Structure formats: structure tokens, C-alpha cells
Coordinates of C-alpha atoms and ligand atoms in Angstrom, one line a residue:
M241 CA 0.0 -0.1 -0.1
C242 CA 2.4 2.7 -1.2
G243 CA 5.9 2.3 -0.7
I244 CA 8.4 5.4 0.6
V245 CA 12.0 5.7 0.7
G246 CA 14.2 8.5 1.9
Y247 CA 18.0 8.7 1.8
I248 CA 20.5 11.0 3.4
G249 CA 24.2 10.3 3.3
K250 CA 27.7 12.0 2.8
N251 CA 29.3 10.0 0.0
K252 CA 26.7 7.9 -1.9
N253 CA 24.5 8.9 -4.9
A254 CA 21.0 9.2 -3.6
Q255 CA 19.2 8.9 -6.8
Q256 CA 20.5 5.3 -7.3
I257 CA 19.8 4.1 -3.7
L258 CA 16.2 5.7 -4.1
L259 CA 15.5 3.9 -7.4
D260 CA 16.9 0.8 -6.1
G261 CA 14.7 1.0 -2.9
L262 CA 11.4 1.7 -5.1
H263 CA 12.1 -1.5 -7.0
R264 CA 12.2 -3.4 -4.1
L265 CA 9.0 -1.8 -2.6
E266 CA 7.3 -1.8 -5.9
Y267 CA 5.1 -4.7 -4.8
R268 CA 3.3 -2.2 -2.3
G269 CA 1.7 -0.3 -5.2
Y270 CA 2.6 0.4 -8.8
D271 CA 0.4 2.9 -10.3
S272 CA 2.7 5.7 -10.4
A273 CA 6.1 6.5 -9.0
G274 CA 8.1 9.6 -8.3
L275 CA 11.3 11.0 -7.0
C276 CA 12.6 14.3 -5.6
V277 CA 16.3 15.1 -4.6
I278 CA 18.1 18.3 -3.3
S279 CA 21.0 19.0 -5.5
G280 CA 23.0 22.1 -4.5
K281 CA 20.1 24.2 -3.1
K282 CA 17.5 23.0 -5.8
C283 CA 14.9 20.4 -5.8
K284 CA 14.6 18.1 -8.9
T285 CA 11.3 16.1 -9.2
F286 CA 10.4 13.4 -11.6
R287 CA 7.0 11.7 -11.6
A288 CA 5.5 9.2 -13.8
V289 CA 2.3 7.1 -14.4
G290 CA 3.0 3.3 -14.2
K291 CA 5.7 1.3 -12.7
V292 CA 9.2 2.4 -11.6
S293 CA 10.7 1.7 -15.0
A294 CA 8.5 4.5 -16.2
L295 CA 10.0 6.8 -13.7
E296 CA 13.4 5.6 -14.6
A297 CA 12.8 6.1 -18.2
K298 CA 11.8 9.9 -17.5
I299 CA 14.7 10.5 -15.6
G300 CA 17.1 8.9 -18.4
E301 CA 20.9 9.1 -18.1
K302 CA 20.8 12.1 -16.0
D303 CA 22.9 12.1 -12.9
L304 CA 21.2 14.2 -10.4
A305 CA 24.1 14.4 -8.2
A306 CA 22.4 14.4 -4.9
K307 CA 23.2 13.2 -1.3
I308 CA 19.6 13.5 0.0
G309 CA 16.2 12.6 -1.5
I310 CA 12.7 11.1 -1.2
A311 CA 10.9 8.7 -3.4
H312 CA 7.5 6.9 -3.6
T313 CA 5.6 4.1 -5.4
R314 CA 1.9 4.6 -5.2
W315 CA -1.2 2.4 -4.7
A316 CA -3.8 5.0 -5.2
T317 CA -6.5 5.7 -2.5
H318 CA -7.5 9.4 -3.2
G319 CA -7.2 10.5 -6.7
K320 CA -6.6 8.4 -9.8
P321 CA -3.2 7.2 -10.9
S322 CA -1.8 10.2 -12.7
V323 CA 1.4 12.3 -12.8
V324 CA -0.3 15.2 -10.9
N325 CA -1.2 12.5 -8.1
A326 CA 2.0 10.9 -8.0
H327 CA 4.2 11.6 -5.2
P328 CA 6.5 13.4 -4.1
H329 CA 4.0 16.4 -3.3
N330 CA 5.4 19.8 -2.4
C331 CA 4.2 23.1 -1.2
G332 CA 6.9 25.8 -1.5
K333 CA 10.1 24.4 -0.4
I334 CA 8.5 21.6 1.4
H335 CA 8.7 18.3 -0.4
L336 CA 7.1 15.1 1.1
V337 CA 6.0 11.2 0.4
H338 CA 3.4 9.8 2.2
N339 CA 1.9 6.2 2.7
G340 CA -1.6 5.9 4.4
I341 CA -4.6 8.1 4.5
I342 CA -5.2 11.6 6.0
E343 CA -8.9 11.2 7.3
N344 CA -9.6 14.8 7.8
Y345 CA -7.7 16.1 4.6
A346 CA -11.0 17.6 3.0
Q347 CA -11.6 19.9 6.0
L348 CA -8.0 20.9 6.1
K349 CA -7.9 21.5 2.5
E350 CA -10.8 23.9 2.5
A351 CA -9.2 25.8 5.3
L352 CA -5.9 26.2 3.4
I353 CA -7.5 27.1 0.1
A354 CA -9.4 29.8 2.2
K355 CA -5.9 31.1 3.2
G356 CA -4.8 31.2 -0.6
H357 CA -3.2 27.9 -0.8
I358 CA -3.4 26.2 -4.5
F359 CA -3.5 22.7 -4.7
S360 CA -2.2 20.8 -7.8
S361 CA -3.5 17.1 -6.9
E362 CA -6.5 15.3 -5.7
T363 CA -4.5 13.6 -3.0
D364 CA -5.1 13.8 0.7
S365 CA -1.1 13.8 1.1
E366 CA -0.6 17.2 -0.5
V367 CA -2.5 18.7 2.4
V368 CA 0.3 17.9 4.7
A369 CA 3.1 19.6 2.8
H370 CA 0.7 22.8 2.6
L371 CA 0.3 22.4 6.3
I372 CA 4.0 22.4 6.9
D373 CA 4.6 25.2 4.6
E374 CA 1.9 27.4 6.2
A375 CA 3.6 26.8 9.7
N376 CA 7.0 27.3 8.3
G377 CA 5.8 30.7 6.8
S378 CA 4.9 31.9 10.2
S379 CA 8.7 31.5 11.4
R380 CA 8.5 28.1 12.9
S381 CA 11.5 25.9 12.4
F382 CA 11.4 22.9 9.9
E383 CA 10.9 20.5 12.8
E384 CA 8.3 22.7 14.7
S385 CA 6.5 23.1 11.3
V386 CA 6.2 19.4 10.9
Q387 CA 5.1 19.0 14.5
D388 CA 2.4 21.8 13.8
A389 CA 1.0 19.7 10.8
L390 CA 0.9 16.6 12.8
A391 CA -1.2 18.1 15.5
Q392 CA -3.8 18.9 12.9
I393 CA -4.0 15.8 10.8
R394 CA -5.8 12.6 11.7
G395 CA -5.4 9.1 10.1
A396 CA -2.6 6.7 9.2
Y397 CA 0.5 8.2 7.9
A398 CA 4.3 7.5 7.4
L399 CA 5.8 10.6 6.1
V400 CA 9.3 11.6 4.8
V401 CA 9.8 15.3 4.5
M402 CA 12.5 17.5 3.0
H403 CA 13.0 21.3 3.0
E404 CA 14.8 22.7 0.2
D405 CA 16.8 25.2 2.3
E406 CA 17.9 22.6 4.7
P407 CA 19.4 20.0 2.4
E408 CA 21.4 18.5 5.3
K409 CA 18.1 17.3 7.0
L410 CA 15.4 14.7 6.6
I411 CA 12.4 14.2 8.8
A412 CA 10.3 10.9 9.0
V413 CA 7.3 10.3 11.0
R414 CA 5.1 7.4 11.6
N415 CA 1.6 7.0 12.9
S416 CA -0.2 3.6 12.0
S417 CA 1.8 3.1 8.7
P418 CA 4.9 1.1 8.6
L419 CA 8.4 2.8 8.6
V420 CA 11.8 1.5 9.2
I421 CA 15.1 3.4 9.6
G422 CA 18.2 1.6 8.1
V423 CA 21.5 2.8 9.9
G424 CA 24.4 3.0 7.9
R425 CA 28.1 4.6 8.3
D426 CA 27.4 8.2 7.6
E427 CA 23.9 7.5 6.0
F428 CA 20.3 6.7 6.8
I429 CA 17.9 5.2 4.7
V430 CA 14.1 5.2 5.5
A431 CA 11.7 2.8 4.0
S432 CA 8.2 1.4 4.4
D433 CA 10.0 -2.1 5.0
A434 CA 13.3 -3.6 5.4
S435 CA 13.6 -5.1 1.8
A436 CA 14.6 -1.5 0.7
I437 CA 17.3 -1.4 3.4
I438 CA 18.9 -4.7 3.6
T439 CA 21.3 -4.2 0.6
H440 CA 22.6 -1.3 2.6
T441 CA 22.7 -2.1 6.2
D442 CA 21.4 -4.8 8.6
R443 CA 21.2 -2.2 11.6
V444 CA 17.6 -0.7 11.7
L445 CA 15.6 1.4 14.2
Y446 CA 11.9 0.9 14.4
L447 CA 9.9 4.0 14.9
D448 CA 6.5 3.6 17.1
D449 CA 3.4 5.3 16.2
G450 CA 3.5 9.0 17.2
E451 CA 7.3 9.2 16.8
M452 CA 9.3 11.6 14.7
I453 CA 12.9 11.2 13.6
V454 CA 15.3 14.1 12.5
L455 CA 18.2 12.6 10.3
T456 CA 21.2 14.2 9.4
A457 CA 24.1 12.1 7.5
D458 CA 25.8 11.3 10.8
D459 CA 23.3 11.6 13.4
H460 CA 19.4 11.1 14.5
R461 CA 17.2 12.3 17.0
I462 CA 14.0 10.6 17.8
T463 CA 11.1 12.4 19.8
N464 CA 7.3 12.3 20.0
F465 CA 5.1 14.6 17.9
Q466 CA 5.5 17.2 20.7
G467 CA 9.3 17.3 20.7
K468 CA 10.0 15.0 23.9
L469 CA 12.9 12.8 23.4
R470 CA 12.7 9.1 22.9
N471 CA 15.4 6.5 23.3
K472 CA 15.4 3.6 20.8
K473 CA 17.7 0.5 20.6
E474 CA 18.9 -0.6 17.5
H475 CA 18.1 -3.9 15.8
V476 CA 19.7 -6.2 13.6
L477 CA 17.7 -7.7 10.5
D478 CA 17.7 -11.3 10.2
W479 CA 17.1 -11.5 6.4
N480 CA 19.8 -11.9 3.9
E481 CA 20.0 -10.0 0.7
S482 CA 19.8 -13.0 -1.7
E483 CA 16.4 -14.0 -0.3
A484 CA 15.2 -10.7 -1.8
Q485 CA 16.3 -11.6 -5.4
K486 CA 14.7 -13.5 -7.9
E487 CA 17.7 -15.9 -8.3
G488 CA 16.9 -17.1 -12.0
Y489 CA 13.2 -17.7 -11.5
A490 CA 11.0 -15.9 -14.1
H491 CA 8.8 -14.4 -11.1
F492 CA 9.1 -14.0 -7.3
M493 CA 5.9 -16.0 -7.2
L494 CA 7.5 -19.1 -8.8
K495 CA 10.5 -18.7 -6.7
E496 CA 8.5 -18.5 -3.4
I497 CA 6.4 -21.6 -4.3
F498 CA 9.4 -23.5 -4.9
E499 CA 10.9 -22.1 -1.6
Q500 CA 8.1 -23.9 0.3
P501 CA 10.2 -27.0 1.3
H502 CA 12.5 -24.7 3.0
A503 CA 9.7 -22.2 4.3
V504 CA 8.0 -25.3 6.0
E505 CA 11.3 -26.6 7.4
D506 CA 12.3 -23.3 8.6
A507 CA 8.9 -22.8 10.4
M508 CA 9.4 -26.0 12.5
R509 CA 13.2 -25.7 13.0
G510 CA 14.1 -26.1 16.6
R511 CA 10.4 -26.3 17.5
V512 CA 9.7 -30.0 17.4
I513 CA 10.5 -32.5 20.1
I514 CA 9.6 -35.8 18.4
K515 CA 10.6 -37.9 21.5
E516 CA 8.0 -36.4 23.8
G517 CA 5.4 -35.5 21.3
L518 CA 5.9 -31.8 22.0
A519 CA 6.1 -28.5 20.1
R520 CA 8.7 -25.9 21.6
L521 CA 7.3 -22.3 21.0
G522 CA 10.0 -19.9 22.6
G523 CA 7.9 -16.9 21.6
L524 CA 5.0 -18.0 23.9
S525 CA 7.0 -18.8 27.0
A526 CA 6.3 -15.5 28.6
V527 CA 2.6 -16.1 28.5
E528 CA 2.6 -19.9 28.9
K529 CA 0.5 -19.8 32.3
K530 CA -2.1 -17.7 30.7
I531 CA -2.4 -19.8 27.6
R532 CA -3.0 -22.6 29.9
S533 CA -6.1 -20.7 31.3
I534 CA -7.6 -19.8 27.8
N535 CA -10.9 -21.6 26.9
R536 CA -11.4 -20.0 23.5
I537 CA -9.5 -18.9 20.5
V538 CA -10.3 -16.4 17.9
I539 CA -8.3 -15.9 14.8
V540 CA -8.4 -12.6 13.1
S541 CA -6.6 -12.2 9.6
C542 CA -7.3 -11.3 5.9
G543 CA -7.0 -12.7 2.5
T544 CA -4.7 -15.9 2.4
S545 CA -3.8 -15.5 6.0
Y546 CA -7.6 -15.8 6.6
H547 CA -7.5 -19.2 5.0
A548 CA -4.7 -20.4 6.9
G549 CA -6.7 -19.5 10.0
L550 CA -9.7 -21.5 8.7
V551 CA -7.3 -24.6 8.5
G552 CA -6.2 -23.6 12.0
E553 CA -9.7 -23.7 13.3
Y554 CA -10.2 -27.2 12.0
M555 CA -6.9 -28.5 13.6
L556 CA -7.3 -26.8 16.9
E557 CA -10.9 -27.9 17.5
E558 CA -10.2 -31.5 16.4
Y559 CA -6.9 -32.0 17.9
A560 CA -6.6 -29.5 21.0
G561 CA -10.3 -29.5 21.8
I562 CA -10.3 -25.7 22.0
P563 CA -13.6 -23.8 20.8
T564 CA -11.9 -21.7 17.7
E565 CA -13.4 -19.1 15.3
V566 CA -11.9 -17.3 12.5
E567 CA -13.0 -14.0 11.6
Y568 CA -12.1 -11.6 8.9
A569 CA -10.2 -8.8 10.8
S570 CA -12.3 -6.1 8.9
E571 CA -15.3 -7.5 10.4
F572 CA -14.2 -8.3 13.8
R573 CA -13.7 -4.7 14.9
Y574 CA -16.8 -3.4 13.8
R575 CA -19.3 -5.9 15.4
K576 CA -19.4 -6.8 19.1
P577 CA -17.1 -9.7 19.6
L578 CA -17.8 -11.6 22.8
I579 CA -14.4 -11.8 24.4
D580 CA -12.9 -11.8 27.8
K581 CA -9.6 -12.6 29.7
R582 CA -9.9 -16.2 28.7
T583 CA -9.9 -15.7 25.0
A584 CA -6.8 -15.7 22.9
V585 CA -7.0 -13.6 19.8
I586 CA -4.5 -14.6 17.4
A587 CA -3.5 -12.3 14.4
I588 CA -2.0 -14.3 11.3
S589 CA -0.4 -11.8 9.0
Q590 CA 2.6 -12.3 6.7
S591 CA 3.6 -8.5 6.6
G592 CA 2.7 -7.8 10.2
E593 CA 1.3 -4.4 9.0
T594 CA -2.3 -5.2 7.8
A595 CA -4.3 -2.2 9.0
D596 CA -7.6 -4.4 9.6
T597 CA -5.6 -7.1 11.6
R598 CA -3.8 -4.6 13.7
A599 CA -7.2 -2.8 14.3
A600 CA -8.8 -6.1 15.5
I601 CA -5.7 -6.9 17.7
R602 CA -6.1 -3.4 19.3
E603 CA -9.9 -4.1 19.8
A604 CA -9.1 -7.6 21.4
K605 CA -6.5 -5.8 23.8
N606 CA -9.0 -3.3 24.9
K607 CA -11.4 -5.9 25.6
G608 CA -8.7 -7.7 27.9
A609 CA -8.0 -10.7 25.5
L610 CA -4.7 -12.4 25.3
T611 CA -3.2 -11.3 22.1
L612 CA -0.9 -13.5 20.1
G613 CA 0.7 -13.3 16.5
I614 CA 1.7 -15.6 13.9
I615 CA 3.8 -13.1 11.7
N616 CA 6.4 -13.4 9.1
A617 CA 7.9 -10.0 9.0
V618 CA 10.1 -9.6 12.2
G619 CA 9.9 -6.4 14.1
S620 CA 6.6 -5.5 12.3
T621 CA 3.8 -3.5 14.0
I622 CA 1.6 -6.3 14.8
A623 CA 4.5 -8.5 15.9
R624 CA 5.4 -5.9 18.5
E625 CA 2.0 -4.9 19.6
T626 CA 0.8 -8.5 20.4
D627 CA 1.4 -9.9 23.9
A628 CA 3.5 -12.9 22.5
G629 CA 3.8 -14.8 19.3
V630 CA 5.5 -17.1 17.0
Y631 CA 7.5 -15.9 13.9
N632 CA 7.2 -17.8 10.7
H633 CA 10.9 -17.2 9.5
A634 CA 10.0 -17.8 5.9
G635 CA 12.2 -14.9 4.6
P636 CA 10.9 -12.0 2.6
E637 CA 7.8 -12.8 0.4
I638 CA 7.7 -10.3 -2.4
S639 CA 5.1 -11.7 -5.0
V640 CA 1.8 -9.9 -4.0
A641 CA 0.1 -13.4 -4.3
S642 CA 1.1 -15.2 -1.0
T643 CA 2.3 -18.6 -1.3
K644 CA 5.4 -19.7 1.0
A645 CA 3.9 -17.6 3.9
F646 CA 0.7 -19.7 3.7
T647 CA 2.3 -23.0 4.0
S648 CA 4.5 -21.6 6.7
Q649 CA 1.4 -20.3 8.7
L650 CA -0.1 -23.8 8.4
T651 CA 3.2 -25.2 9.7
I652 CA 3.1 -22.9 12.9
L653 CA -0.6 -23.7 13.2
T654 CA 0.2 -27.4 13.4
L655 CA 2.8 -26.5 16.0
F656 CA 0.4 -24.5 18.0
T657 CA -2.2 -27.2 17.8
V658 CA 0.4 -29.7 19.3
Y659 CA 1.4 -27.3 21.8
M660 CA -2.1 -26.4 22.9
G661 CA -3.3 -30.1 22.6
R662 CA -0.5 -31.4 24.8
Q663 CA -1.4 -28.8 27.3
R664 CA -4.6 -30.7 27.4
D665 CA -5.8 -33.9 26.4
M666 CA -3.5 -34.9 23.5
S667 CA -1.6 -37.9 24.0
M668 CA 2.1 -38.1 23.5
T669 CA 1.6 -40.8 20.8
M670 CA -0.6 -38.5 19.0
G671 CA 1.7 -35.4 19.4
R672 CA 4.6 -37.7 17.9
R673 CA 2.5 -38.7 15.0
I674 CA 1.5 -35.4 13.9
L675 CA 5.0 -34.0 14.3
T676 CA 6.6 -37.2 12.4
E677 CA 4.1 -36.4 9.6
L678 CA 5.0 -32.7 9.5
R679 CA 8.6 -33.3 9.3
A680 CA 8.0 -35.3 6.3
L681 CA 6.2 -32.5 4.5
P682 CA 9.0 -30.7 2.8
H683 CA 10.1 -33.8 1.1
K684 CA 6.6 -34.4 0.0
I685 CA 6.1 -30.8 -1.4
E686 CA 9.3 -31.5 -3.5
E687 CA 7.6 -34.5 -4.9
I688 CA 4.6 -32.5 -6.1
F689 CA 7.3 -30.2 -8.0
T690 CA 8.2 -33.0 -10.4
Q691 CA 4.6 -32.5 -11.8
E692 CA 5.3 -28.8 -12.6
K693 CA 5.1 -29.4 -16.4
H694 CA 2.0 -31.4 -16.2
I695 CA 0.1 -28.9 -13.9
K696 CA 1.4 -26.2 -16.5
K697 CA -0.3 -28.0 -19.2
I698 CA -3.6 -28.2 -17.3
A699 CA -3.0 -24.5 -16.5
K700 CA -2.9 -23.8 -20.2
K701 CA -5.9 -26.1 -21.2
Y702 CA -8.2 -24.2 -18.8
S703 CA -6.6 -20.6 -19.1
S704 CA -9.3 -19.2 -21.5
V705 CA -12.4 -20.2 -19.4
Q706 CA -14.4 -17.2 -17.9
S707 CA -15.3 -18.9 -14.6
M708 CA -14.5 -21.9 -12.6
F709 CA -15.1 -23.4 -9.0
Y710 CA -12.9 -24.6 -6.5
L711 CA -14.4 -27.2 -4.2
G712 CA -13.2 -29.1 -1.1
R713 CA -14.6 -30.5 2.1
K714 CA -13.5 -30.4 5.7
Y715 CA -9.7 -29.5 5.8
N716 CA -9.6 -28.8 2.1
Y717 CA -12.6 -26.3 1.9
P718 CA -10.1 -23.5 3.1
I719 CA -8.0 -24.7 0.3
A720 CA -10.8 -24.4 -2.2
L721 CA -11.1 -20.7 -0.9
E722 CA -7.4 -20.4 -1.2
G723 CA -7.2 -21.8 -4.7
A724 CA -10.0 -19.5 -6.0
I725 CA -8.4 -16.4 -4.8
K726 CA -5.0 -17.3 -6.0
I727 CA -6.4 -17.8 -9.7
K728 CA -8.5 -14.5 -9.4
E729 CA -5.5 -12.6 -8.3
I730 CA -3.0 -13.7 -10.8
S731 CA -5.0 -14.7 -13.9
Y732 CA -8.2 -12.4 -13.4
I733 CA -10.3 -15.6 -14.2
H734 CA -13.6 -15.4 -12.1
A735 CA -13.4 -18.3 -9.7
E736 CA -15.5 -19.2 -6.5
G737 CA -14.4 -21.4 -3.6
Y738 CA -17.2 -23.5 -2.2
A739 CA -17.5 -26.2 0.4
S740 CA -18.2 -29.1 -2.1
G741 CA -21.2 -30.1 0.0
E742 CA -22.9 -26.7 -0.7
M743 CA -22.8 -27.0 -4.5
K744 CA -26.2 -28.7 -4.6
H745 CA -27.6 -25.6 -2.8
G746 CA -27.3 -23.1 -5.5
P747 CA -23.9 -23.0 -7.4
I748 CA -24.7 -26.2 -9.5
A749 CA -27.0 -24.1 -11.5
L750 CA -23.9 -22.4 -13.3
I751 CA -22.5 -25.8 -14.3
D752 CA -22.1 -26.5 -18.0
K753 CA -19.6 -27.7 -20.3
N754 CA -17.8 -24.4 -20.3
F755 CA -17.8 -23.9 -16.4
P756 CA -14.8 -26.3 -15.0
S757 CA -14.3 -27.2 -11.5
I758 CA -11.2 -28.0 -9.6
V759 CA -11.9 -30.3 -6.9
I760 CA -9.7 -31.3 -4.0
A761 CA -10.6 -34.9 -3.3
P762 CA -7.9 -36.8 -1.4
C763 CA -8.6 -40.3 0.0
D764 CA -9.8 -39.0 3.6
S765 CA -12.7 -39.2 5.7
V766 CA -14.8 -37.1 3.3
Y767 CA -13.6 -38.7 0.3
E768 CA -16.9 -40.4 -0.6
K769 CA -19.0 -37.3 -0.2
T770 CA -16.7 -35.5 -2.5
L771 CA -16.9 -38.0 -5.0
S772 CA -20.7 -37.6 -5.1
A773 CA -20.2 -33.9 -5.9
I774 CA -17.9 -34.7 -8.7
A775 CA -20.5 -37.1 -10.1
E776 CA -23.1 -34.3 -10.0
I777 CA -21.0 -31.9 -11.8
R778 CA -20.0 -34.6 -14.5
A779 CA -23.6 -35.5 -14.9
R780 CA -24.1 -31.8 -16.0
S781 CA -21.3 -31.9 -18.7
G782 CA -19.0 -29.8 -16.2
K783 CA -15.2 -30.5 -16.6
V784 CA -13.4 -31.8 -13.5
V785 CA -9.7 -31.5 -12.5
V786 CA -9.2 -33.5 -9.3
I787 CA -6.4 -32.8 -6.7
T788 CA -6.2 -36.2 -5.3
T789 CA -4.0 -39.0 -3.9
S790 CA -2.9 -42.0 -5.8
D791 CA -5.4 -44.4 -3.9
A792 CA -8.5 -42.5 -4.9
T793 CA -9.3 -44.8 -7.7
E794 CA -12.8 -43.6 -8.4
A795 CA -12.0 -39.8 -8.5
I796 CA -9.1 -40.5 -10.9
K797 CA -11.1 -42.6 -13.2
I798 CA -14.1 -40.0 -13.6
A799 CA -12.0 -36.7 -13.6
D800 CA -10.9 -35.1 -16.9
D801 CA -7.6 -34.1 -15.5
V802 CA -5.8 -35.2 -12.3
I803 CA -3.1 -34.0 -10.1
I804 CA -1.7 -36.4 -7.6
V805 CA -0.4 -35.4 -4.4
P806 CA 1.3 -37.6 -1.9
K807 CA -0.4 -38.9 1.3
T808 CA -0.3 -37.7 4.8
L809 CA -2.5 -37.0 7.9
E810 CA -5.9 -35.4 7.0
M811 CA -5.2 -32.4 8.9
L812 CA -1.8 -31.8 7.1
M813 CA -3.3 -32.3 3.5
P814 CA -3.7 -28.6 3.1
L815 CA 0.0 -28.1 3.1
L816 CA 0.2 -30.3 0.0
T817 CA -3.2 -29.7 -1.9
V818 CA -2.4 -25.9 -2.0
V819 CA 1.0 -26.4 -3.8
P820 CA -0.6 -27.5 -7.3
L821 CA -3.2 -25.0 -7.1
Q822 CA -0.3 -22.4 -6.6
I823 CA 1.5 -23.6 -9.5
L824 CA -2.0 -23.6 -11.6
A825 CA -2.8 -20.1 -10.9
Y826 CA 1.0 -19.1 -11.6
Y827 CA 0.8 -20.7 -15.1
A828 CA -2.6 -19.6 -15.9
G829 CA -1.7 -16.0 -15.2
V830 CA 1.6 -16.4 -17.3
T831 CA -0.3 -17.8 -20.1
R832 CA -2.7 -15.0 -20.3
G833 CA 0.3 -12.7 -20.4
Y834 CA -0.1 -11.1 -16.9
D835 CA 2.6 -9.7 -14.6
V836 CA 2.0 -12.2 -11.9
D837 CA 4.1 -10.5 -9.4
K838 CA 2.1 -7.4 -9.5
P839 CA -1.4 -8.1 -10.3
R840 CA -3.6 -5.1 -11.2
N841 CA -5.4 -3.3 -8.3
L842 CA -3.7 -5.1 -5.4
A843 CA -0.9 -4.6 -3.1
K844 CA 1.0 -6.8 -0.9
S845 CA 0.6 -5.0 2.4
V846 CA -2.7 -3.2 2.8
T847 CA -2.1 -0.7 5.5
V848 CA -5.2 1.1 5.1
E849 CA -8.6 0.1 6.2
Ligands
G6P1142 C1 -3.3 -8.5 0.7 C2 -2.5 -9.4 0.0 C3 -2.7 -11.0 0.4 C4 -2.7 -11.0 1.8 C5 -3.4 -10.1 2.8 C6 -3.0 -10.1 4.1 O1 -4.4 -8.5 0.5 O2 -2.5 -9.1 -1.4 O3 -1.9 -11.7 -0.5 O4 -3.1 -12.2 2.0 O5 -3.1 -8.8 2.2 O6 -1.9 -10.0 4.4 P1 -1.0 -10.2 5.6 O7 0.3 -9.5 5.5 O8 -1.9 -9.7 6.8 O9 -0.9 -11.9 5.7

């Protein structure tokens, strides 16, 4: 949801660092991009509609010779994608980039216009530049002017601000939108997330909401919005640079699909004690006592993470015996959820920055619940705001469509189920069984990769359809939802995920020879029921692709196309069945000629509500 970068240093070329940062943050938004540097005492601004490459083309070969600058890649909220709406925005000598939403911008804009300000964009962000300029004009210092503006705006924002007359200073502020400060030698790089920083330094400072940092090339000062000094500890990033590169794959999505055996392995590393049938989750040790007393779990999440939560619900209820509900985070906060001290509210989030999930966790905290996180991005906002949690350690996920984060989340949910179950009624034998099967999964996922070409062919065969169903039952119902969202995101084919038993209650009316169904039908406890759904579709001339296991003879026989996955415990099957669906969506998108890493209208990290 918009990516911002700021740079100040003594020796390096700001232009290159900013553009490189934008490329790495492009997954956050890509409808327009812009950059502004101060060279001498002059600001040079470039903006372009489209991706960062369009901005680069506009700058051309010019060396802007600057040591300070700001840059932005946009995901439009207020105002359509256009050059005038692209950031950086300015008013007089104030230039800034913004990620978030200024909720009261309309009133502020009106008041500023009445004072004679002239606006050049439709954005909410430009208002902030005018507010700072207004304060600066009444002889407030640069810092004080920023503080004055902050006192007037409401909403979510991360801002990086420059003043043309003070080229030795960069100011960044944060309130409900992510911002990380990379600390180098005689340089600082400010960015929406660490992927834009990791090539320069692994030393970072995390700003909290309500904090502002004033940077010079070799010094920094953090305060609250009223100017009161804040002390911050530096952190060291645990990502390495190669993890943020494509490494020969055509797309990040494909690379991340193929990284899943590692992601699953890394999620369980050091956390499995087979002998005792136990899961060790160090991140929960501080709240272990509290966890023992909880009698209900509510999982809050969005998108793909929500689907992981649904699988978690089935696991936790079946094996740990704890009543569990899963809610869209965006719904949770606006109704009246019944939660108390004995409820654990778990946020599942790859980015740890999703605004709806964060708001849901705040609501849960206010109601006295224990809040936990299953988060991939270390040091992210939700990771810091929950009482305790478990990190995925899946490494950076760059492709907008989530893949390895999902299987990694399922791995953590399995460990959490064993952890909770063993505190309650789960036997050591059952704990051992689940963990032994879990450990075998990375290898089984690799086995699925041997069918890549076969799945690609199926993807091509169905890539021109207009609509399709994804069906599954019990543990594979959430996978049907996930398969459908994946193909929608990447190939723009309309797809609906359904519980296969629900087919007969309406959706089946749509079936004809042009409306195919992908049915997840491994030989499990609901296999025969799913077979009936397949038969009903076939009887209406609907084409069927089944994702199944090699012992499912009947399903294999009646389907038009078959993808076989290895066998495992029923509860772990989603970690296998989802993989061919990811590959299928990927190749359908590629066949239709789309940029699968950056699907239209989407953003990786949705930091607005
Ligand atoms: C966006 C992404 C999805 C993701 C969802 C939740 O919509 O496009 O891929 O699943 O946000 O993100 P989170 O970071 O909270 O898991």
C-alpha cells in the first residue's frame, strides 16, 4: 500500500539508492512513482504514471548528483493514478512522500484554500505539505512546522519530508503506517519495509506510532510529536540479501512456490521435540501460564492468512479441543465480539502491517484478551503490539500473491495445535504422530514439484475459461477458497471457492460444459462425499480437475484431469493440496500474459482500512 523511501548520506548517490529502494518496494503499489532530490540548493522532481521503470525512463541518463532525496511508489487511494497525483508532493520548499490516509484532509484542504493555498493534486497527502509550509511561513523551524502539521492531521501515515533550504536534514514520522530506519555509516535510509534497506545495512531502528525522527548524514534524534526525546535500541535484521532477489526464476511467485519446502522446514526448526511429542514455541513462553487458562481462540486475519486461519480452526478444535473461530479482521472490529480474559485472539499476518488485522488486535486488547501473533515480518507492527507470538521465518515474500507464507502459517498452526493439545488432552503418541508427519512434508512438497510441467499443461488448457469453481470439504474447504483467490489474483479468471457439500444448494445451477471445477478430493474421511459432488458435476457436463491421492481410484477415473499429491495425515493435507493450486494459478496468469508478481489493483501490504 504505497512504498516510501528516503535517503540522506555523505558519500553515495541518493538517486540510485532511491530507485533501487523503489524497485524493492514496488510490490506495495505500482500505479505511479516519483522521486525528488536536493542537489545544490535546488529540488529536482520526477514523476511518472506506471511502474518504477517508467520513472527511470523519465529520468533517463541524468545524474542528479544528490546526497539527499525521497521517493514513492503509489497504490492510489485518493485521486486516480496520474502524474499530478503521484508523489512526491510539495508546497513551496517543502517536499514529502506519504503512505497511508489523512482522514480529515477535506476540511483541512478547505481551510488552506481559504488562506490562499493552491493545490495541484487530488490527493490527501498534498494537504500535509501545505500545512507544513503554512507553519514554516509563520517563522516556525522546519521541525516545529512538521509538528504543527502533525497536530492537525488525523489518520494513518508514514511521511518523509525535506526542506529545500535545509538539504542536510530529513524528517520522517510514523503513525499507523509502517516505517523502518536503516542505520549505515554516515547514511540513513528510511523505507516502508526492510527489503529496501537490507542491501545497505542490517542495522535498523523501528519507529513507534507517534514518533518522529530528524536525520542528518551522521546523526539522528527521535522524539514524540510534541518534541519529547525518545530513546531507541537498534535492531539487527535477520534477512539476507539473496532472499530478496529472483535468483533466476521468471517471477518471485514461482521462486516463492519453490521455496516452500524450506519455508516449512524453517517454520519448524528447533520447535519439534519428536521424542516427547511436543512443540516448543519459545515466543510463547512468557505467556505460557495464561495460555493454559484460555478456553477459547479467535483468529483474526485477511486474505490468504484468513484461509490459513480456517485450517487452523479445524486443527485446533479436532486435536486440541479448544473452541476456535476465525474472523475477517475487517469484520471483527466493527461488530461486538464477545471476548474476555480467557480468550486468546491470534493475528495471522505475513506482513505484520495489515491495517484491519492490527485494528482487530487493538480491539481485542481493549477487551482484555490475550493477543498472540503468527507473523512473518520480524519487528513489524503487529508483531510488536501482540502480547507474544511465533515468527514464521519464511524470509521475505515479495510476490503480491502469498504462497510460502501460507504453508509456513499452516506449519506454525500445526505446531500450535500440538502445543495447545499437549497442554490439554492430546496423548504423547498423537503429538509424535503429527510432528513426524509434519517433518516429512518438505520432501512431499518437493515430490509435487516433479509434476510442474503436467500442471502447466492443465493451466494452459483451462486458461481461457471465464469462470470456475474450486471445491473442497473439511480441511480442504479453506484450500478451495485459497485456490480460487489465487487464480483470481493472478489470472483474473473469475473463480469461486465452495465447500463441496454446498454445491447442490445453488452454485450447481452454473455448471455446464464451459464451467470447469477444480475439486480437491484426497482419499480422506470425506472422500466419498466429495466423490458425489464430482459425479453431480460430471452429470451436468461440467469438466473436473481433481487434486487427489494415488489411492483415490474412483476420483481418478471420472475426472478429466488429475493431479496427484502424496499422502499424509488428513489435517496436514492442505499443506500439499495447495501447492498444485498455486502452480496452476501461476501458469494460468503467465499464459494469459499478466505480470503475476504485480497483479492489477492489488498491493502486498494493505496498510489502509
Ligand atoms: C493483501 C495481499 C494478500 C494477503 C493479505 C493479508 O490483500 O494481497 O496476499 O493475504 O493482504 O496480508 P497479511 O500480510 O496480513 O498476511
